[in-house]
C-alpha cells in the first residue's frame, strides 16, 4: 500500500542534518571537500575504496582469460549468475528491511535494537539456506547449463551463505557511517579472494580453485564482521518482529528474482542456445559493462541507507529530489565512460578470442545505467508498509523480458538479449517513476533528468568505432565533460567552484 505524503514523518520536522547549514549557507575558508553536499562527500569516501576494489577486479580479468578457456570462463559466469539468483533468496530483502526499520527512527537505542534483531534473523535465514542448498546441490548441479560439477556447485552455495550474512552486517556499517571498517572488510575480502584465485589458477586448479578462494575469503569476512557485531551492536532473536520483516521483505525476494531475470537470466538462455564458449564473449562484455554499476555504487552506498532519514528532514522531499538529480548524472556519466573505454580495455588485456565482446559493451553499459536510475526514483514505492506494488512492477518487466529472450535470442543471439532487456528495463523505469510519484510525490525535475539521459543515449548511439587506446580515452574525457557541464548548466549537479566560495 502506498504511503500518503502527509503520513511520512520518519523524523521530526525540526530535525536537521549536521550538514544542513553547510548546504544552505556554505563555509568560507573551509576545504572544498567539506563544503560539498552530503551525497557527493559520502560518495567520494566510498569511491576511494571502491576504486581500489574494482581495480583489483579489473586486473584479474587478464588472469582469468589467460588461464581459462572461453568454455570454462562461460561456466564460471553461469555459476556467478546462480550466485546472483540465490543471493536474492538468501538476502531475504533484509538489507532494505534494515534500512526501512532501523533507519526510520532517530532513537539510537531503538535503532540498535532493530538492527540487532534484523542481524539475528539474517543468521537464521543464512543457516537454513546453507543446509537446504547443500542438500539440493546435486539437483541444482544437474539442471545448470554448461556441465557444472557438484563440487563446484557446493562451493558457490557455501560462499553464498557467508555472503548473505555479511551483506546485512555491511549494510549496518554503512548506516552507522563506519567507513573505515566497511573499507577494511570489503578490501580485505577482495584482496584475499583475488590472491587465492590467482594462486589456484597458476597451479592448475581451474574453476574449482577460484571457487575455493571465494569461499575462504567470504568465510573470513563473515567471521570478522560477526565478531565486531557481537562486541558492539549485539545480536537479538525477537521472533515477534519477524512477521513485520516478512511482510516488508518477503515481496522483495520476488522483486529481486524478477531483477535477476532482467540482469542475468539471458546468459542461461544464451549458454543453452549458442554454448558456453560463444556465450563467454557476452559474459565478458557484461562483466566490463558492470563497471558502470560499480562507478555508480559510491552514490548508492550513501543514498540507499540514508534516503528515509533525508525524507524525514525539513524540506526532505526537495533534498531527495536534489540527491536523485546528482545520482542520475553520475549514472549517465559512468555509462558513457564505460561505453567508450570498456571495448579498449577488452582489446588491451584479453586474448583475441575474447575480442568479439567489444560490440556488446556500450549497450550493456547503457542498460546498467537505466537499472540504477530506476532504483533511485523508487522511493515512493518503498516508503509504504509493504513492497507489493514494487514486486508487481518488477514481475511484469521480468515477464516481458522472458518473452523477449525466448523470441529474440534464438534469432539474434546477444543482440536479441540486449533488445529484450532494453524494452523491459525502459518500461520498468517509466512505470516505477509513475507509481512512486503516485505513492509519494517527490519534486523531481523530470525535464532536466530526461535531458541528461538523452545526452547520454545520444553519445552511446553515435559512438565512433576504433581499435586504439588513446582515441577512446580522449573521447571519454570529452564526452564525460559534456555530461558534467550540461548537468551543472541545468542545475542537476552543484558547481564545485561556486560551492567552495
CSV table of C-alpha atoms in Angstrom, one decimal:
chain,number,residue,atom,x,y,z
A,1,UNK,CA,0.0,0.0,0.0
A,2,UNK,CA,1.3,3.4,-0.9
A,3,UNK,CA,2.1,5.9,1.9
A,4,UNK,CA,0.5,9.3,1.6
A,5,UNK,CA,2.9,12.2,1.7
A,6,UNK,CA,1.3,13.5,4.9
A,7,UNK,CA,2.0,10.2,6.6
A,8,UNK,CA,5.7,10.1,6.1
A,9,UNK,CA,7.2,11.6,9.3
A,10,UNK,CA,10.3,9.5,9.6
A,11,UNK,CA,12.0,12.2,11.6
A,12,UNK,CA,10.5,15.2,13.4
A,13,UNK,CA,10.3,18.2,11.0
A,14,UNK,CA,12.5,20.1,13.3
A,15,UNK,CA,15.4,17.7,12.8
A,16,UNK,CA,18.2,18.9,10.6
A,17,UNK,CA,21.2,17.1,9.2
A,18,UNK,CA,24.6,18.1,10.7
A,19,UNK,CA,25.4,19.2,7.2
A,20,UNK,CA,22.3,21.3,6.7
A,21,UNK,CA,23.9,24.7,7.4
A,22,UNK,CA,26.8,23.7,5.2
A,23,UNK,CA,24.5,23.1,2.3
A,24,UNK,CA,22.4,26.2,2.8
A,25,UNK,CA,25.0,28.8,3.7
A,26,UNK,CA,28.4,27.4,2.8
A,27,UNK,CA,31.6,27.9,4.8
A,28,UNK,CA,34.2,30.4,3.8
A,29,UNK,CA,37.7,29.1,4.2
A,30,UNK,CA,36.7,25.5,4.6
A,31,UNK,CA,38.1,22.9,2.3
A,32,UNK,CA,36.0,22.3,-0.8
A,33,UNK,CA,35.5,18.6,0.3
A,34,UNK,CA,33.8,19.7,3.5
A,35,UNK,CA,31.6,22.1,1.6
A,36,UNK,CA,30.2,19.6,-0.9
A,37,UNK,CA,26.7,18.2,-0.5
A,38,UNK,CA,26.5,15.0,1.6
A,39,UNK,CA,25.6,13.0,-1.5
A,40,UNK,CA,28.9,13.9,-3.1
A,41,UNK,CA,31.1,13.9,0.0
A,42,UNK,CA,29.9,10.5,1.2
A,43,UNK,CA,30.2,9.1,-2.3
A,44,UNK,CA,33.8,10.3,-2.6
A,45,UNK,CA,34.7,8.5,0.7
A,46,UNK,CA,33.2,5.2,-0.5
A,47,UNK,CA,34.5,5.8,-4.0
A,48,UNK,CA,38.1,5.6,-3.0
A,49,UNK,CA,37.6,2.2,-1.5
A,50,UNK,CA,35.6,1.0,-4.5
A,51,UNK,CA,38.1,2.3,-6.9
A,52,UNK,CA,40.7,0.1,-5.3
A,53,UNK,CA,38.4,-2.9,-5.2
A,54,UNK,CA,37.4,-2.6,-8.8
A,55,UNK,CA,40.9,-2.0,-9.9
A,56,UNK,CA,41.8,-5.4,-8.4
A,57,UNK,CA,38.8,-7.0,-10.2
A,58,UNK,CA,39.9,-5.4,-13.5
A,59,UNK,CA,43.4,-6.7,-13.0
A,60,UNK,CA,42.0,-10.2,-12.5
A,61,UNK,CA,40.3,-10.2,-16.0
A,62,UNK,CA,43.5,-10.9,-18.0
A,63,UNK,CA,44.4,-13.6,-15.4
A,64,UNK,CA,41.1,-15.4,-15.8
A,65,UNK,CA,41.1,-15.1,-19.6
A,66,UNK,CA,44.8,-16.4,-19.7
A,67,UNK,CA,44.3,-19.5,-17.6
A,68,UNK,CA,40.7,-20.3,-18.6
A,69,UNK,CA,39.4,-21.3,-22.0
A,70,UNK,CA,36.3,-19.5,-23.2
A,71,UNK,CA,34.2,-22.5,-22.3
A,72,UNK,CA,35.5,-22.5,-18.7
A,73,UNK,CA,35.0,-18.8,-18.5
A,74,UNK,CA,31.4,-19.3,-19.6
A,75,UNK,CA,30.9,-21.9,-16.9
A,76,UNK,CA,32.3,-19.6,-14.3
A,77,UNK,CA,29.8,-17.0,-15.4
A,78,UNK,CA,27.0,-19.5,-15.2
A,79,UNK,CA,28.0,-20.1,-11.5
A,80,UNK,CA,28.1,-16.4,-10.9
A,81,UNK,CA,24.6,-16.0,-12.3
A,82,UNK,CA,23.5,-18.8,-10.0
A,83,UNK,CA,25.0,-16.8,-7.1
A,84,UNK,CA,23.1,-13.7,-8.3
A,85,UNK,CA,19.8,-15.6,-8.1
A,86,UNK,CA,20.3,-17.4,-4.8
A,87,UNK,CA,21.8,-14.3,-3.1
A,88,UNK,CA,18.4,-12.7,-3.6
A,89,UNK,CA,16.7,-15.6,-1.7
A,90,UNK,CA,19.4,-15.7,1.0
A,91,UNK,CA,19.3,-11.9,1.4
A,92,UNK,CA,15.5,-12.2,2.1
A,93,UNK,CA,15.1,-8.5,1.4
A,94,UNK,CA,16.8,-7.9,4.8
A,95,UNK,CA,19.1,-5.1,3.7
A,96,UNK,CA,16.2,-3.0,2.6
A,97,UNK,CA,14.3,-4.1,5.7
A,98,UNK,CA,17.2,-2.9,7.8
A,99,UNK,CA,17.2,0.5,6.1
A,100,UNK,CA,13.4,0.8,6.4
A,101,UNK,CA,13.0,0.0,10.1
A,102,UNK,CA,16.4,0.8,11.7
A,103,UNK,CA,16.6,4.0,9.5
A,104,UNK,CA,13.1,5.2,10.4
A,105,UNK,CA,13.9,6.3,13.9
A,106,UNK,CA,16.2,8.8,15.5
A,107,UNK,CA,16.3,7.0,18.8
A,108,UNK,CA,19.7,5.4,18.9
A,109,UNK,CA,18.8,2.6,21.3
A,110,UNK,CA,15.7,1.7,19.3
A,111,UNK,CA,17.8,1.8,16.1
A,112,UNK,CA,20.4,-0.5,17.6
A,113,UNK,CA,17.8,-2.9,18.9
A,114,UNK,CA,16.1,-3.1,15.5
A,115,UNK,CA,19.4,-3.7,13.8
A,116,UNK,CA,20.5,-6.4,16.2
A,117,UNK,CA,17.2,-8.2,15.6
A,118,UNK,CA,17.5,-8.0,11.8
A,119,UNK,CA,21.0,-9.4,12.1
A,120,UNK,CA,19.8,-12.2,14.2
A,121,UNK,CA,17.1,-13.0,11.7
A,122,UNK,CA,19.7,-13.0,8.9
A,123,UNK,CA,21.7,-15.6,10.8
A,124,UNK,CA,18.7,-17.9,11.0
A,125,UNK,CA,18.0,-17.4,7.3
A,126,UNK,CA,21.6,-17.9,6.4
A,127,UNK,CA,21.9,-21.2,8.4
A,128,UNK,CA,18.7,-22.6,6.9
A,129,UNK,CA,19.7,-21.6,3.4
A,130,UNK,CA,23.2,-23.2,3.9
A,131,UNK,CA,21.6,-26.6,5.0
A,132,UNK,CA,18.9,-26.6,2.3
A,133,UNK,CA,21.1,-25.6,-0.6
A,134,UNK,CA,23.8,-28.2,0.3
A,135,UNK,CA,21.1,-30.9,0.3
A,136,UNK,CA,19.8,-29.7,-3.0
A,137,UNK,CA,23.3,-29.3,-4.6
A,138,UNK,CA,23.1,-32.5,-6.7
A,139,UNK,CA,19.7,-31.5,-8.2
A,140,UNK,CA,20.8,-27.9,-8.8
A,141,UNK,CA,24.0,-29.0,-10.5
A,142,UNK,CA,22.1,-31.3,-12.8
A,143,UNK,CA,19.9,-28.5,-14.0
A,144,UNK,CA,22.6,-25.9,-14.7
A,145,UNK,CA,23.8,-25.5,-18.3
A,146,UNK,CA,27.5,-26.0,-19.1
A,147,UNK,CA,28.3,-29.3,-17.3
A,148,UNK,CA,28.9,-27.8,-13.8
A,149,UNK,CA,30.2,-30.3,-11.2
A,150,UNK,CA,28.5,-31.0,-7.8
A,151,UNK,CA,31.7,-29.9,-6.0
A,152,UNK,CA,31.7,-26.5,-7.9
A,153,UNK,CA,28.0,-26.1,-7.0
A,154,UNK,CA,28.6,-26.8,-3.3
A,155,UNK,CA,31.4,-24.3,-3.2
A,156,UNK,CA,29.4,-21.5,-4.7
A,157,UNK,CA,26.4,-22.3,-2.4
A,158,UNK,CA,28.6,-22.2,0.7
A,159,UNK,CA,30.1,-18.8,-0.4
A,160,UNK,CA,26.5,-17.5,-0.8
A,161,UNK,CA,25.5,-18.4,2.7
A,162,UNK,CA,28.5,-16.5,4.2
A,163,UNK,CA,28.0,-13.5,1.8
A,164,UNK,CA,24.3,-13.3,2.7
A,165,UNK,CA,25.1,-12.7,6.3
A,166,UNK,CA,27.9,-10.3,5.6
A,167,UNK,CA,25.6,-8.2,3.4
A,168,UNK,CA,23.4,-7.3,6.4
A,169,UNK,CA,26.4,-6.5,8.5
A,170,UNK,CA,28.0,-4.3,5.9
A,171,UNK,CA,24.7,-2.5,5.4
A,172,UNK,CA,24.6,-1.8,9.2
A,173,UNK,CA,28.2,-0.4,8.9
A,174,UNK,CA,27.1,2.0,6.2
A,175,UNK,CA,24.1,3.2,8.2
A,176,UNK,CA,26.5,3.9,11.1
A,177,UNK,CA,28.9,5.6,8.7
A,178,UNK,CA,31.7,3.2,9.8
A,179,UNK,CA,33.6,3.9,6.7
A,180,UNK,CA,37.0,2.5,7.9
A,181,UNK,CA,35.5,-0.8,9.0
A,182,UNK,CA,33.5,-1.1,5.8
A,183,UNK,CA,36.6,-0.4,3.6
A,184,UNK,CA,38.7,-2.9,5.7
A,185,UNK,CA,36.1,-5.7,5.3
A,186,UNK,CA,35.4,-5.1,1.6
A,187,UNK,CA,39.0,-4.6,0.5
A,188,UNK,CA,40.2,-7.5,2.7
A,189,UNK,CA,37.9,-9.9,1.1
A,190,UNK,CA,38.7,-8.8,-2.4
A,191,UNK,CA,42.5,-9.0,-1.9
A,192,UNK,CA,42.2,-12.4,-0.2
A,193,UNK,CA,39.9,-13.8,-2.9
A,194,UNK,CA,41.9,-12.4,-5.8
A,195,UNK,CA,45.3,-13.6,-4.5
A,196,UNK,CA,43.9,-17.0,-3.7
A,197,UNK,CA,42.2,-17.3,-7.1
A,198,UNK,CA,45.4,-16.3,-8.9
A,199,UNK,CA,47.4,-18.9,-7.0
A,200,UNK,CA,45.0,-21.7,-7.6
A,201,UNK,CA,44.8,-20.9,-11.3
A,202,UNK,CA,48.6,-20.9,-11.6
A,203,UNK,CA,48.7,-24.3,-10.0
A,204,UNK,CA,46.1,-25.6,-12.5
A,205,UNK,CA,43.0,-25.9,-10.2
A,206,UNK,CA,40.8,-24.0,-12.7
A,207,UNK,CA,37.3,-23.0,-11.8
A,208,UNK,CA,37.3,-25.1,-8.7
A,209,UNK,CA,40.3,-23.2,-7.3
A,210,UNK,CA,38.6,-19.9,-8.0
A,211,UNK,CA,35.6,-21.1,-6.0
A,212,UNK,CA,37.7,-22.4,-3.1
A,213,UNK,CA,39.3,-19.0,-2.8
A,214,UNK,CA,35.9,-17.3,-2.9
A,215,UNK,CA,34.6,-19.5,-0.1
A,216,UNK,CA,37.6,-18.9,2.1
A,217,UNK,CA,37.5,-15.1,1.7
A,218,UNK,CA,33.8,-15.0,2.3
A,219,UNK,CA,34.1,-17.0,5.5
A,220,UNK,CA,36.9,-14.9,6.9
A,221,UNK,CA,35.0,-11.7,6.2
A,222,UNK,CA,31.7,-13.1,7.8
A,223,UNK,CA,33.5,-14.3,10.9
A,224,UNK,CA,35.3,-10.9,11.3
A,225,UNK,CA,32.1,-8.9,10.9
A,226,UNK,CA,30.2,-11.1,13.3
A,227,UNK,CA,32.9,-10.7,15.9
A,228,UNK,CA,32.6,-6.9,15.6
A,229,UNK,CA,28.9,-7.1,15.8
A,230,UNK,CA,28.9,-9.1,19.0
A,231,UNK,CA,31.2,-6.6,20.6
A,232,UNK,CA,29.2,-3.5,19.6
A,233,UNK,CA,25.6,-4.0,18.5
A,234,UNK,CA,24.9,-7.4,19.7
A,235,UNK,CA,22.5,-10.0,18.1
A,236,UNK,CA,18.9,-10.5,19.1
A,237,UNK,CA,16.3,-13.1,18.2
A,238,UNK,CA,13.0,-11.3,18.9
A,239,UNK,CA,10.6,-13.5,16.9
A,240,UNK,CA,7.6,-11.1,17.3
A,241,UNK,CA,9.3,-8.8,14.8
A,242,UNK,CA,9.8,-11.4,12.2
A,243,UNK,CA,6.3,-11.1,10.8
A,244,UNK,CA,6.8,-7.4,10.2
A,245,UNK,CA,10.1,-8.2,8.4
A,246,UNK,CA,8.4,-10.8,6.3
A,247,UNK,CA,5.6,-8.5,5.2
A,248,UNK,CA,8.1,-5.9,4.1
A,249,UNK,CA,11.0,-8.0,2.9
A,250,UNK,CA,9.1,-11.0,1.5
A,251,UNK,CA,7.9,-9.3,-1.6
A,252,UNK,CA,11.4,-8.0,-2.2
A,253,UNK,CA,12.6,-11.6,-2.7
A,254,UNK,CA,10.2,-11.9,-5.6
A,255,UNK,CA,11.2,-8.5,-6.7
A,256,UNK,CA,14.8,-9.5,-6.6
A,257,UNK,CA,14.2,-12.7,-8.6
A,258,UNK,CA,12.5,-10.5,-11.2
A,259,UNK,CA,15.6,-8.4,-11.2
A,260,UNK,CA,17.7,-11.5,-11.7
A,261,UNK,CA,15.7,-12.3,-14.8
A,262,UNK,CA,16.3,-8.7,-16.1
A,263,UNK,CA,20.0,-8.9,-15.2
A,264,UNK,CA,21.4,-12.4,-15.6
A,265,UNK,CA,18.9,-14.9,-16.9
A,266,UNK,CA,19.7,-14.0,-20.5
A,267,UNK,CA,23.1,-15.7,-20.1
A,268,UNK,CA,21.5,-19.0,-19.2
A,269,UNK,CA,19.4,-18.9,-22.4
A,270,UNK,CA,22.4,-17.8,-24.4
A,271,UNK,CA,24.5,-20.7,-23.0
A,272,UNK,CA,21.8,-23.2,-24.0
A,273,UNK,CA,21.3,-21.7,-27.5
A,274,UNK,CA,24.9,-20.9,-28.5
A,275,UNK,CA,27.0,-22.8,-26.0
A,276,UNK,CA,29.2,-21.6,-23.1
A,277,UNK,CA,32.2,-20.9,-25.3
A,278,UNK,CA,30.3,-18.4,-27.5
A,279,UNK,CA,28.4,-17.1,-24.5
A,280,UNK,CA,31.7,-16.2,-22.9
A,281,UNK,CA,32.1,-13.1,-25.2
A,282,UNK,CA,28.7,-11.8,-24.0
A,283,UNK,CA,29.6,-12.7,-20.4
A,284,UNK,CA,32.9,-10.8,-20.6
A,285,UNK,CA,31.1,-7.8,-22.1
A,286,UNK,CA,28.5,-7.9,-19.3
A,287,UNK,CA,31.4,-8.0,-16.7
A,288,UNK,CA,33.0,-5.0,-18.2
A,289,UNK,CA,29.7,-3.1,-18.5
A,290,UNK,CA,29.1,-3.9,-14.9
A,291,UNK,CA,31.8,-1.4,-14.1
A,292,UNK,CA,29.0,1.2,-14.8
A,293,UNK,CA,27.2,-0.1,-11.7
A,294,UNK,CA,30.5,-0.1,-9.8
A,295,UNK,CA,31.1,3.5,-10.7
A,296,UNK,CA,27.5,4.4,-9.5
A,297,UNK,CA,27.9,2.4,-6.3
A,298,UNK,CA,29.6,5.1,-4.2
A,299,UNK,CA,26.4,7.2,-4.6
A,300,UNK,CA,24.2,4.2,-3.9
A,301,UNK,CA,26.2,3.4,-0.8
A,302,UNK,CA,25.3,6.8,0.6
A,303,UNK,CA,21.8,7.1,-0.8
A,304,UNK,CA,20.2,3.8,-0.1
A,305,UNK,CA,20.8,3.7,3.7
A,306,UNK,CA,20.0,7.4,4.2
A,307,UNK,CA,17.1,8.1,1.9
A,308,UNK,CA,14.4,7.6,4.6
A,309,UNK,CA,16.4,9.8,7.0
A,310,UNK,CA,16.6,12.6,4.4
A,311,UNK,CA,13.0,12.3,3.6
A,312,UNK,CA,12.1,13.0,7.2
A,313,UNK,CA,14.2,16.1,7.4
A,314,UNK,CA,13.0,19.7,6.9
A,315,UNK,CA,12.4,20.1,3.1
A,316,UNK,CA,13.2,16.4,2.9
A,317,UNK,CA,11.4,15.9,-0.4
A,318,UNK,CA,13.3,18.6,-2.1
A,319,UNK,CA,16.6,17.2,-0.7
A,320,UNK,CA,15.6,13.8,-2.1
A,321,UNK,CA,14.9,15.3,-5.5
A,322,UNK,CA,18.3,17.1,-5.5
A,323,UNK,CA,20.1,13.9,-4.5
A,324,UNK,CA,18.4,11.9,-7.2
A,325,UNK,CA,19.5,14.5,-9.7
A,326,UNK,CA,23.1,14.0,-8.7
A,327,UNK,CA,22.6,10.2,-8.8
A,328,UNK,CA,21.2,10.3,-12.4
A,329,UNK,CA,24.0,12.5,-13.5
A,330,UNK,CA,26.6,10.0,-12.0
A,331,UNK,CA,24.8,7.1,-13.7
A,332,UNK,CA,24.9,8.8,-17.2
A,333,UNK,CA,28.5,9.9,-16.7
A,334,UNK,CA,29.5,6.4,-15.7
A,335,UNK,CA,27.7,4.7,-18.6
A,336,UNK,CA,29.2,7.0,-21.1
A,337,UNK,CA,32.7,6.4,-19.8
A,338,UNK,CA,32.4,2.6,-19.7
A,339,UNK,CA,30.8,2.5,-23.1
A,340,UNK,CA,33.8,4.3,-24.6
A,341,UNK,CA,36.7,2.8,-22.6
A,342,UNK,CA,35.3,-0.7,-22.0
A,343,UNK,CA,36.0,-2.0,-25.5
A,344,UNK,CA,39.5,-0.6,-25.5
A,345,UNK,CA,40.2,-2.4,-22.2
A,346,UNK,CA,39.0,-5.7,-23.6
A,347,UNK,CA,41.3,-5.4,-26.6
A,348,UNK,CA,44.2,-4.4,-24.3
A,349,UNK,CA,44.0,-7.1,-21.6
A,350,UNK,CA,42.4,-10.2,-23.1
A,351,UNK,CA,43.3,-12.7,-25.8
A,352,UNK,CA,42.0,-12.1,-29.3
A,353,UNK,CA,39.5,-15.0,-28.8
A,354,UNK,CA,37.5,-12.7,-26.5
A,355,UNK,CA,37.6,-9.5,-28.6
A,356,UNK,CA,34.1,-10.2,-30.1
A,357,UNK,CA,32.8,-8.9,-26.7
A,358,UNK,CA,33.5,-5.3,-27.6
A,359,UNK,CA,30.4,-4.8,-29.7
A,360,UNK,CA,28.1,-5.5,-26.7
A,361,UNK,CA,29.8,-3.3,-24.1
A,362,UNK,CA,28.2,0.2,-24.9
A,363,UNK,CA,24.7,-1.2,-25.0
A,364,UNK,CA,25.1,-3.2,-21.8
A,365,UNK,CA,26.6,-0.1,-20.0
A,366,UNK,CA,23.6,1.9,-21.0
A,367,UNK,CA,21.3,-0.8,-19.6
A,368,UNK,CA,23.2,-0.8,-16.3
A,369,UNK,CA,22.6,3.0,-16.0
A,370,UNK,CA,18.8,2.5,-16.7
A,371,UNK,CA,18.7,-0.1,-14.0
A,372,UNK,CA,20.4,2.1,-11.5
A,373,UNK,CA,18.2,5.1,-12.2
A,374,UNK,CA,15.1,3.0,-11.6
A,375,UNK,CA,16.4,2.2,-8.1
A,376,UNK,CA,17.0,5.9,-7.4
A,377,UNK,CA,13.4,7.0,-8.3
A,378,UNK,CA,11.5,4.2,-6.4
A,379,UNK,CA,11.4,5.9,-3.0
A,380,UNK,CA,7.6,6.3,-3.1
A,381,UNK,CA,7.1,2.6,-3.8
A,382,UNK,CA,9.5,1.7,-1.0
A,383,UNK,CA,8.1,4.1,1.7
A,384,UNK,CA,4.9,2.2,2.5
A,385,UNK,CA,4.3,-0.7,4.8
A,386,UNK,CA,4.6,-3.3,2.0
A,387,UNK,CA,6.5,-3.6,-1.3
A,388,UNK,CA,3.9,-5.5,-3.2
A,389,UNK,CA,3.5,-2.7,-5.8
A,390,UNK,CA,7.2,-2.8,-6.5
A,391,UNK,CA,7.0,-6.6,-7.0
A,392,UNK,CA,4.1,-6.1,-9.4
A,393,UNK,CA,6.3,-3.7,-11.5
A,394,UNK,CA,9.3,-6.0,-11.4
A,395,UNK,CA,7.3,-9.1,-12.2
A,396,UNK,CA,5.7,-7.5,-15.2
A,397,UNK,CA,9.0,-6.3,-16.5
A,398,UNK,CA,10.6,-9.7,-16.0
A,399,UNK,CA,7.7,-11.4,-17.8
A,400,UNK,CA,8.2,-9.0,-20.7
A,401,UNK,CA,12.0,-9.8,-20.7
A,402,UNK,CA,11.5,-13.6,-20.7
A,403,UNK,CA,9.1,-13.4,-23.7
A,404,UNK,CA,11.7,-11.3,-25.5
A,405,UNK,CA,14.6,-13.6,-24.6
A,406,UNK,CA,12.8,-16.8,-25.9
A,407,UNK,CA,11.7,-14.9,-29.0
A,408,UNK,CA,14.8,-12.8,-29.9
A,409,UNK,CA,17.8,-14.8,-28.6
A,410,UNK,CA,17.4,-17.8,-31.0
A,411,UNK,CA,17.2,-15.3,-33.9
A,412,UNK,CA,19.8,-12.6,-33.0
A,413,UNK,CA,21.9,-14.1,-30.2
A,414,UNK,CA,23.5,-11.5,-27.9
A,415,UNK,CA,21.8,-8.5,-29.7
A,416,UNK,CA,18.4,-10.2,-29.1
A,417,UNK,CA,19.2,-10.4,-25.4
A,418,UNK,CA,20.1,-6.7,-25.3
A,419,UNK,CA,17.0,-5.7,-27.2
A,420,UNK,CA,14.7,-7.7,-24.9
A,421,UNK,CA,16.3,-6.3,-21.8
A,422,UNK,CA,16.2,-2.7,-23.1
A,423,UNK,CA,12.4,-2.9,-23.7
A,424,UNK,CA,11.8,-4.4,-20.3
A,425,UNK,CA,14.1,-2.1,-18.3
A,426,UNK,CA,12.8,1.1,-20.0
A,427,UNK,CA,9.2,0.0,-19.3
A,428,UNK,CA,10.1,-0.7,-15.7
A,429,UNK,CA,11.7,2.7,-15.3
A,430,UNK,CA,8.7,4.6,-16.6
A,431,UNK,CA,6.1,2.6,-14.6
A,432,UNK,CA,8.3,2.7,-11.4
A,433,UNK,CA,8.6,6.5,-11.6
A,434,UNK,CA,4.8,6.9,-12.2
A,435,UNK,CA,3.8,4.6,-9.4
A,436,UNK,CA,6.3,6.1,-6.9
A,437,UNK,CA,5.1,9.6,-7.6
A,438,UNK,CA,1.5,8.5,-7.0
A,439,UNK,CA,2.5,6.9,-3.7
A,440,UNK,CA,4.7,9.8,-2.5
A,441,UNK,CA,5.2,12.9,-4.6
A,442,UNK,CA,8.9,13.9,-4.9
A,443,UNK,CA,9.5,17.2,-6.8
A,444,UNK,CA,11.9,15.7,-9.4
A,445,UNK,CA,12.9,17.9,-12.3
A,446,UNK,CA,11.7,15.5,-14.9
A,447,UNK,CA,12.6,17.6,-17.9
A,448,UNK,CA,16.1,18.0,-16.6
A,449,UNK,CA,16.5,14.4,-15.8
A,450,UNK,CA,15.2,13.4,-19.3
A,451,UNK,CA,17.6,15.9,-20.8
A,452,UNK,CA,20.7,14.4,-19.2
A,453,UNK,CA,19.6,10.8,-20.1
A,454,UNK,CA,19.0,11.9,-23.7
A,455,UNK,CA,22.5,13.3,-23.9
A,456,UNK,CA,24.0,10.0,-22.6
A,457,UNK,CA,21.9,7.9,-25.0
A,458,UNK,CA,23.0,10.1,-27.9
A,459,UNK,CA,26.7,9.6,-27.1
A,460,UNK,CA,26.3,5.8,-26.9
A,461,UNK,CA,24.3,5.6,-30.2
A,462,UNK,CA,26.8,7.7,-32.1
A,463,UNK,CA,29.9,6.3,-30.5
A,464,UNK,CA,32.8,6.2,-33.1
A,465,UNK,CA,34.5,2.8,-33.6
A,466,UNK,CA,38.2,2.3,-33.4
A,467,UNK,CA,40.9,-0.2,-32.3
A,468,UNK,CA,43.2,2.2,-30.5
A,469,UNK,CA,43.6,3.2,-26.8
A,470,UNK,CA,44.4,6.9,-26.9
A,471,UNK,CA,41.4,8.0,-29.1
A,472,UNK,CA,38.8,6.2,-26.8
A,473,UNK,CA,40.4,7.8,-23.8
A,474,UNK,CA,40.2,11.3,-25.3
A,475,UNK,CA,36.6,10.7,-26.5
A,476,UNK,CA,35.7,9.5,-23.0
A,477,UNK,CA,37.1,12.7,-21.4
A,478,UNK,CA,35.3,15.0,-23.8
A,479,UNK,CA,32.0,13.1,-23.5
A,480,UNK,CA,32.3,13.0,-19.7
A,481,UNK,CA,33.0,16.7,-19.6
A,482,UNK,CA,29.9,17.3,-21.8
A,483,UNK,CA,27.7,15.4,-19.5
A,484,UNK,CA,29.0,17.1,-16.4
A,485,UNK,CA,28.9,20.6,-17.8
A,486,UNK,CA,25.4,20.1,-19.1
A,487,UNK,CA,24.3,18.8,-15.7
A,488,UNK,CA,25.8,21.9,-14.0
A,489,UNK,CA,24.1,24.2,-16.5
A,490,UNK,CA,20.6,22.7,-15.8
A,491,UNK,CA,21.5,22.6,-12.0
A,492,UNK,CA,21.3,18.9,-11.5
A,493,UNK,CA,24.9,19.0,-10.2
A,494,UNK,CA,26.4,21.7,-8.0
A,495,UNK,CA,29.2,23.7,-9.5
A,496,UNK,CA,32.3,23.0,-7.3
A,497,UNK,CA,33.7,26.4,-7.9
A,498,UNK,CA,30.6,28.2,-6.7
A,499,UNK,CA,30.1,25.8,-3.8
A,500,UNK,CA,33.6,26.4,-2.4
A,501,UNK,CA,33.4,30.2,-2.5
